[in-house]
Coordinates of C-alpha atoms in Angstrom, one line a residue:
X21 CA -9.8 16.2 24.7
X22 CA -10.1 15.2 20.9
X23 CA -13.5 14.2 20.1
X24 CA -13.4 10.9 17.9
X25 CA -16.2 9.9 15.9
X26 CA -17.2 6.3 15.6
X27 CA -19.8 5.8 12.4
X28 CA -20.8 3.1 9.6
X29 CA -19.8 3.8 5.9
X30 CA -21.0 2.0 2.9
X31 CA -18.4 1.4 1.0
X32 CA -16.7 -1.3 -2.1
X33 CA -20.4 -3.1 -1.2
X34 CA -19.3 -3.4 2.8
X35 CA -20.2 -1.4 5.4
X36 CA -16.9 -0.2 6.9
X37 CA -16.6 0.9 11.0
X38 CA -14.7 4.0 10.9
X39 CA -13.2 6.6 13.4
X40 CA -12.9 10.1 12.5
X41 CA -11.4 13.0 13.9
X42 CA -10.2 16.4 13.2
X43 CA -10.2 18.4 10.6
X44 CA -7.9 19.5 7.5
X45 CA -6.2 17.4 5.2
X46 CA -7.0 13.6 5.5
X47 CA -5.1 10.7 7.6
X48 CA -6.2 7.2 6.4
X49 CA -4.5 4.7 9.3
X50 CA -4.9 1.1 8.2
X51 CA -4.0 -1.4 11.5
X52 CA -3.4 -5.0 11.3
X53 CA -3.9 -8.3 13.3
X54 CA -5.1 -8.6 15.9
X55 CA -5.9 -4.8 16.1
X56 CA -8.7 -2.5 15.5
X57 CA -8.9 1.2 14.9
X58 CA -8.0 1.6 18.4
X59 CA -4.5 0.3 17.8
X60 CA -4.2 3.9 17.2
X61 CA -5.7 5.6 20.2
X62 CA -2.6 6.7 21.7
X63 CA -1.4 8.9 18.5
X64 CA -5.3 10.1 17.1
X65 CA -5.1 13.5 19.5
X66 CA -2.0 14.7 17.8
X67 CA -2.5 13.6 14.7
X68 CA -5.8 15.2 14.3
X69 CA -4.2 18.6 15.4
X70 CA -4.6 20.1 12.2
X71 CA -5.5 17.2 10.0
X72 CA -9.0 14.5 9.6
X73 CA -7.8 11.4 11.1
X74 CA -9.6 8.3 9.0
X75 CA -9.0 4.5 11.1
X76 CA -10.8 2.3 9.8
X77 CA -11.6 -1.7 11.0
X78 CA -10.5 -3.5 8.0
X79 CA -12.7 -5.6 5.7
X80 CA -13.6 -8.9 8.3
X81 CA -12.2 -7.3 11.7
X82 CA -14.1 -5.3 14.8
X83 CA -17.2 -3.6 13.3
X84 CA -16.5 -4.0 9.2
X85 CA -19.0 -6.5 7.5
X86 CA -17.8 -10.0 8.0
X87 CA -17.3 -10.7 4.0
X88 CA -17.1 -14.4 2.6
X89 CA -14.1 -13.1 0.9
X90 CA -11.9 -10.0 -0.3
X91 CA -8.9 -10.3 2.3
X92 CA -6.1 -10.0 -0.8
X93 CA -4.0 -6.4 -0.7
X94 CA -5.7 -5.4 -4.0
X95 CA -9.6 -5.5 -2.4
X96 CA -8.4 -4.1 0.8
X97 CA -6.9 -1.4 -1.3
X98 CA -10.0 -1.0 -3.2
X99 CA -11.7 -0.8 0.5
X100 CA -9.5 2.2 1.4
X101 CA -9.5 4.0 -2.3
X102 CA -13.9 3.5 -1.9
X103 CA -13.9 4.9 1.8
X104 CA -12.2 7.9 1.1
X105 CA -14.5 8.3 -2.2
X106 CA -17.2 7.9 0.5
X107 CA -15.5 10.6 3.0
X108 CA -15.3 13.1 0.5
X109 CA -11.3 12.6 0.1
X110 CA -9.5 12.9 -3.1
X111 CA -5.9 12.4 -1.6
X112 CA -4.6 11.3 1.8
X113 CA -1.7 10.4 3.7
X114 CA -1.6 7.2 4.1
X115 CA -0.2 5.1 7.1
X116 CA -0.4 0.9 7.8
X117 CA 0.8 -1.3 10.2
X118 CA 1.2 -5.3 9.8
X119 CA -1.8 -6.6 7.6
X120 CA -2.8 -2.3 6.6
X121 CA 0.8 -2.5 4.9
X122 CA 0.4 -4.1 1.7
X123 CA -3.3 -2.6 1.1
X124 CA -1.4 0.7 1.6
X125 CA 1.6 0.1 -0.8
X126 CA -0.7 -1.2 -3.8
X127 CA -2.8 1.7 -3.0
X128 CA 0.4 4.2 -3.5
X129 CA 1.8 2.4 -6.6
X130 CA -1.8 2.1 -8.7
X131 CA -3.3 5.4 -7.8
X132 CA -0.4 7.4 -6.5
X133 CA -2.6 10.3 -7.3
X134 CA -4.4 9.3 -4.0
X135 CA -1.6 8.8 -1.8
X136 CA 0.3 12.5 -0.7
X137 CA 2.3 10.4 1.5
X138 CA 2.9 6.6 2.6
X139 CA 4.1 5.4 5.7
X140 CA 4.6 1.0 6.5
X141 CA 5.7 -0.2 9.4
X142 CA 6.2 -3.8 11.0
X143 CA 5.2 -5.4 7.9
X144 CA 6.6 -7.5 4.8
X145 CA 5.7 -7.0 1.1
X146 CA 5.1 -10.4 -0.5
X147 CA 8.6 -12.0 -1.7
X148 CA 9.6 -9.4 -2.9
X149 CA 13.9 -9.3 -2.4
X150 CA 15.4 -8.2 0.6
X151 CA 13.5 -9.7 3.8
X152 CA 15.3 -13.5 3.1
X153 CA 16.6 -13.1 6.8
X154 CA 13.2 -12.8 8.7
X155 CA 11.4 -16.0 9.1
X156 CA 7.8 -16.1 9.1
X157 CA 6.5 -17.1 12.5
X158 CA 4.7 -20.3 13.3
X159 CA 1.4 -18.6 13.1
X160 CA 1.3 -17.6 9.8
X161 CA 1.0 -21.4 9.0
X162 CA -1.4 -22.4 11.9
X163 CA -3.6 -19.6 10.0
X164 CA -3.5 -20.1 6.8
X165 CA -4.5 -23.7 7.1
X166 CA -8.7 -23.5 6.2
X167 CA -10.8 -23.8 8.9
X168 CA -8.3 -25.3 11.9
X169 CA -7.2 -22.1 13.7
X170 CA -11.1 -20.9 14.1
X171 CA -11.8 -24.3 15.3
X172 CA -9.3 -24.4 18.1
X173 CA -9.3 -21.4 19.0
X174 CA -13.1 -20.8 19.5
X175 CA -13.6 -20.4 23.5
X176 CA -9.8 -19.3 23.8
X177 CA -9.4 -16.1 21.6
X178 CA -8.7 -14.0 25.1
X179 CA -5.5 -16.4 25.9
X180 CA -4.2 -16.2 22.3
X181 CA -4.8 -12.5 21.8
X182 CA -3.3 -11.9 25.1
X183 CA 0.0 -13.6 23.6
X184 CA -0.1 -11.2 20.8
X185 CA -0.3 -8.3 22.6
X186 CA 2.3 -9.2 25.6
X187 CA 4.9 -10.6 22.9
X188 CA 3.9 -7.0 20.2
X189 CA 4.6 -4.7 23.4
X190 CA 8.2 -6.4 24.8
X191 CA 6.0 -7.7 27.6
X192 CA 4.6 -4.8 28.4
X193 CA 1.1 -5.3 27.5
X194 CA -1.9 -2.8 26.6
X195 CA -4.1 -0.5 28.5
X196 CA -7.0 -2.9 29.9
X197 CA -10.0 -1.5 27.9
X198 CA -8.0 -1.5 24.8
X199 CA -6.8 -5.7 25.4
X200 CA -10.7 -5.8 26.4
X201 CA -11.7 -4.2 22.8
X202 CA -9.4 -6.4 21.1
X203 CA -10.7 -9.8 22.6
X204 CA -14.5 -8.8 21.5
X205 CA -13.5 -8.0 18.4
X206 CA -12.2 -11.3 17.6
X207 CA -14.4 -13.2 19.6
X208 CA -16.6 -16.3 17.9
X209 CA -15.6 -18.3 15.4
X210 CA -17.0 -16.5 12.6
X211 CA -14.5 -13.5 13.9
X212 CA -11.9 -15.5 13.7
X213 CA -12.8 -17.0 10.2
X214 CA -12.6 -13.3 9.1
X215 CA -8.5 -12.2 10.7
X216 CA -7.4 -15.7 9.2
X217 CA -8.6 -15.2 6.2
X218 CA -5.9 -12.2 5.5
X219 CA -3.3 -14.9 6.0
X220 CA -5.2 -17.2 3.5
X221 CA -5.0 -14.1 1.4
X222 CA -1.2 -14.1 1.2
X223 CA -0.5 -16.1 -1.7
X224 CA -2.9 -13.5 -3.5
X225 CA -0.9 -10.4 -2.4
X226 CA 2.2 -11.9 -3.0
X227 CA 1.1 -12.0 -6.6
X228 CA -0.6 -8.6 -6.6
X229 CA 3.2 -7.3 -5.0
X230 CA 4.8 -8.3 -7.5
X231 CA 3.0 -7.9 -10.4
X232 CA 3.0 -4.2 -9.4
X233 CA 5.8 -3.9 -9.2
X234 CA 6.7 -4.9 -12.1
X235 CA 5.1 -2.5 -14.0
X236 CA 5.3 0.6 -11.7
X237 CA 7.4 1.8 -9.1
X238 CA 6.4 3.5 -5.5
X239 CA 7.0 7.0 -6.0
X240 CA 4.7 8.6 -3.6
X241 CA 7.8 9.9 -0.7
X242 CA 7.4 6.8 1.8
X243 CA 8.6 6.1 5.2
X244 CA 9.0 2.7 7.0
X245 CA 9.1 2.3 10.1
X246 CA 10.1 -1.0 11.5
X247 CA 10.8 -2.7 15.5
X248 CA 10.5 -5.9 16.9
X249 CA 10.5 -8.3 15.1
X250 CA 11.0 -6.8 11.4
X251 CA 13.7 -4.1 12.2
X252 CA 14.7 -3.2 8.5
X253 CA 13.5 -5.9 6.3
X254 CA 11.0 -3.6 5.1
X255 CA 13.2 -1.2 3.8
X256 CA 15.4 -3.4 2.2
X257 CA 12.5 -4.8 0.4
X258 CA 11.3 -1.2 -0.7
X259 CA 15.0 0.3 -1.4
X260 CA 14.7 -1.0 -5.5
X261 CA 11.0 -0.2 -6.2
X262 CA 10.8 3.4 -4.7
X263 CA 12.1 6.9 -5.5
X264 CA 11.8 8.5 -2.1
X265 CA 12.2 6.4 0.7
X266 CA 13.5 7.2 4.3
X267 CA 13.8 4.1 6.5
X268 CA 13.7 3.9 10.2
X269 CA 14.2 1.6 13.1
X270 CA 12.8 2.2 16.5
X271 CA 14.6 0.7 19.5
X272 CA 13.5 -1.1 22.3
X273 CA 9.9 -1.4 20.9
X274 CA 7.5 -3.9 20.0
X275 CA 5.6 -4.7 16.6
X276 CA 2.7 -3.1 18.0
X277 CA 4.1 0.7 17.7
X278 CA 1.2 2.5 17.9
X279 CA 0.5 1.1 21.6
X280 CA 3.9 0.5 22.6
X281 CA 5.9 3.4 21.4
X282 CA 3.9 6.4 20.4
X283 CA 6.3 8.5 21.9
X284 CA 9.1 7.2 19.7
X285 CA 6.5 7.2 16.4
X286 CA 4.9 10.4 17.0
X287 CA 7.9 12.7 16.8
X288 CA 9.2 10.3 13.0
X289 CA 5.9 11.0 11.7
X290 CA 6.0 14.8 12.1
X291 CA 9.2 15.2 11.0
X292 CA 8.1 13.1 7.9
X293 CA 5.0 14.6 7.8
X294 CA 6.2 18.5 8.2
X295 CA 3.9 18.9 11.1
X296 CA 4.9 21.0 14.4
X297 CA 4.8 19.0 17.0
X298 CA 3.3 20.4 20.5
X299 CA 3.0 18.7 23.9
X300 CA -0.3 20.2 24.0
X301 CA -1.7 17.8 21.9
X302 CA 0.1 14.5 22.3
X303 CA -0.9 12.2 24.5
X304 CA 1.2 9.3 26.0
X305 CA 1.0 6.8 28.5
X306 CA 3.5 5.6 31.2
X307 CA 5.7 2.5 29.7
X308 CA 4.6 -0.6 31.5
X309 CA 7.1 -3.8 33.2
X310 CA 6.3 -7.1 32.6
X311 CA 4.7 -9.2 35.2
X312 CA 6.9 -11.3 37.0

């Protein structure tokens, strides 16, 4: 059994819920919408064989201070660079799903000193080329409009979560006490405020993207990872601004990999990663039908 820690770190003036385990060189996992830190329960145990898992609840979302603002890329980054300043990390490997994605690649590019390795998965990177295929979703819009999504959704957020995770999973859903964990999380309007506020925060990032990349290029050795619904769009957008990129597409999964397939990410990362992998130490969970 791998002992996680749950604590409060003060941090870029907010005072970040984190979950730690292990021990060696440092993980930093950076989840998205509508996730917490325990998007990532079903990989921590092997991970943290022989490295310090860091998963934090971004700025706004589960335990993290409910800021009035500082949901672009560039604070979130900040967020991550002043947590591992407050862990006593120099460098880390850095990993982000959905909305932890950009955070994580502006990281890489501005301080690649920080960053040993990067790995983005379901995830888009501004406008930068390359993802003119994918579509946004309706959400994004619903969103991104101020105030309307908190207001309609207040008294619903277990039915619209519930969509998120059943359509991120290919209809198989999540274990009930993490779907439980979610729905607090996001619970009350002022919650909600918070997880629409990163989509309010995209015009930002899409300027911060691109102004990074044009004056610096992702050289820390990346790997995406994409699914359901971004399959390779990532990669594509990545292929002209890195040095050392490995792309990937898992099949059959859903945008939520950590929950859906972490026997399909565990064995990418390792291999990317150089670790051994070891039965011992992995946990998975039996893949789940749909309801009828």
């Amino acid at each position: 059994m791998t002992d996680i820690s749950v604590t409060e770190v003060a941090a870029n003036g907010i005072e970040i819920t984190v979950a730690t385990a292990g021990a060696g060189p440092a993980i930093l996992l950076l989840h998205g919408f509508p996730h917490t830190w325990r998007v990532w329960e079903d990989v921590i145990p092997a991970l943290a064989d022989g490295r310090r898992v860091i998963a934090p609840d971004l700025r706004g979302l589960g335990g993290t201070t409910r800021a009035t603002n500082g949901y672009d890329a560039d604070t979130l980054a900040q967020d991550a660079a002043a947590l591992l300043d407050a862990l006593g990390e120099k460098t880390a490997t850095v990993v982000g799903i959905d909305a932890g994605a950009p955070p994580a690649f502006l990281l890489a590019v501005r301080h690649p000193e920080r960053v040993d390795r990067l790995v983005l998965m379901e995830s888009l990177l501004g406008g930068l080329p390359g993802a003119e295929a994918f579509t946004p979703p309706w959400w994004f819009g619903f969103h991104q409009v101020p105030g309307l999504a908190e207001q309609v959704l207040t008294g619903h957020e277990a039915e619209y979560l519930g969509f998120f995770l059943t359509a991120g999973t290919q209809g198989r859903g999540v274990p009930p006490d993490i779907e439980a964990a979610f729905v607090d999380a996001y619970t009350g309007r002022e919650s909600l405020r918070c997880a629409f506020e990163h989509y309010r925060a995209m015009p930002t990032t899409a300027e911060q993207i691109r102004d990074a990349v044009e004056h610096g290029r992702l050289t820390t050795p990346t790997l995406t990872i994409g699914a359901h619904p971004v399959g390779a769009a990532l990669e594509r957008q990545l292929r002209p601004v890195a040095d050392d990129l490995t792309g990937h597409v898992i099949a059959d999964c859903g945008h939520i990999i950590p929950l859906d397939r972490p026997d399909a990410l565990l064995p990418l990362l390792a291999d990317f990663l150089s670790w051994p992998t070891s039965p011992g130490t992995r946990r998975t969970r039996p893949r789940r039908c749909a309801q009828p």
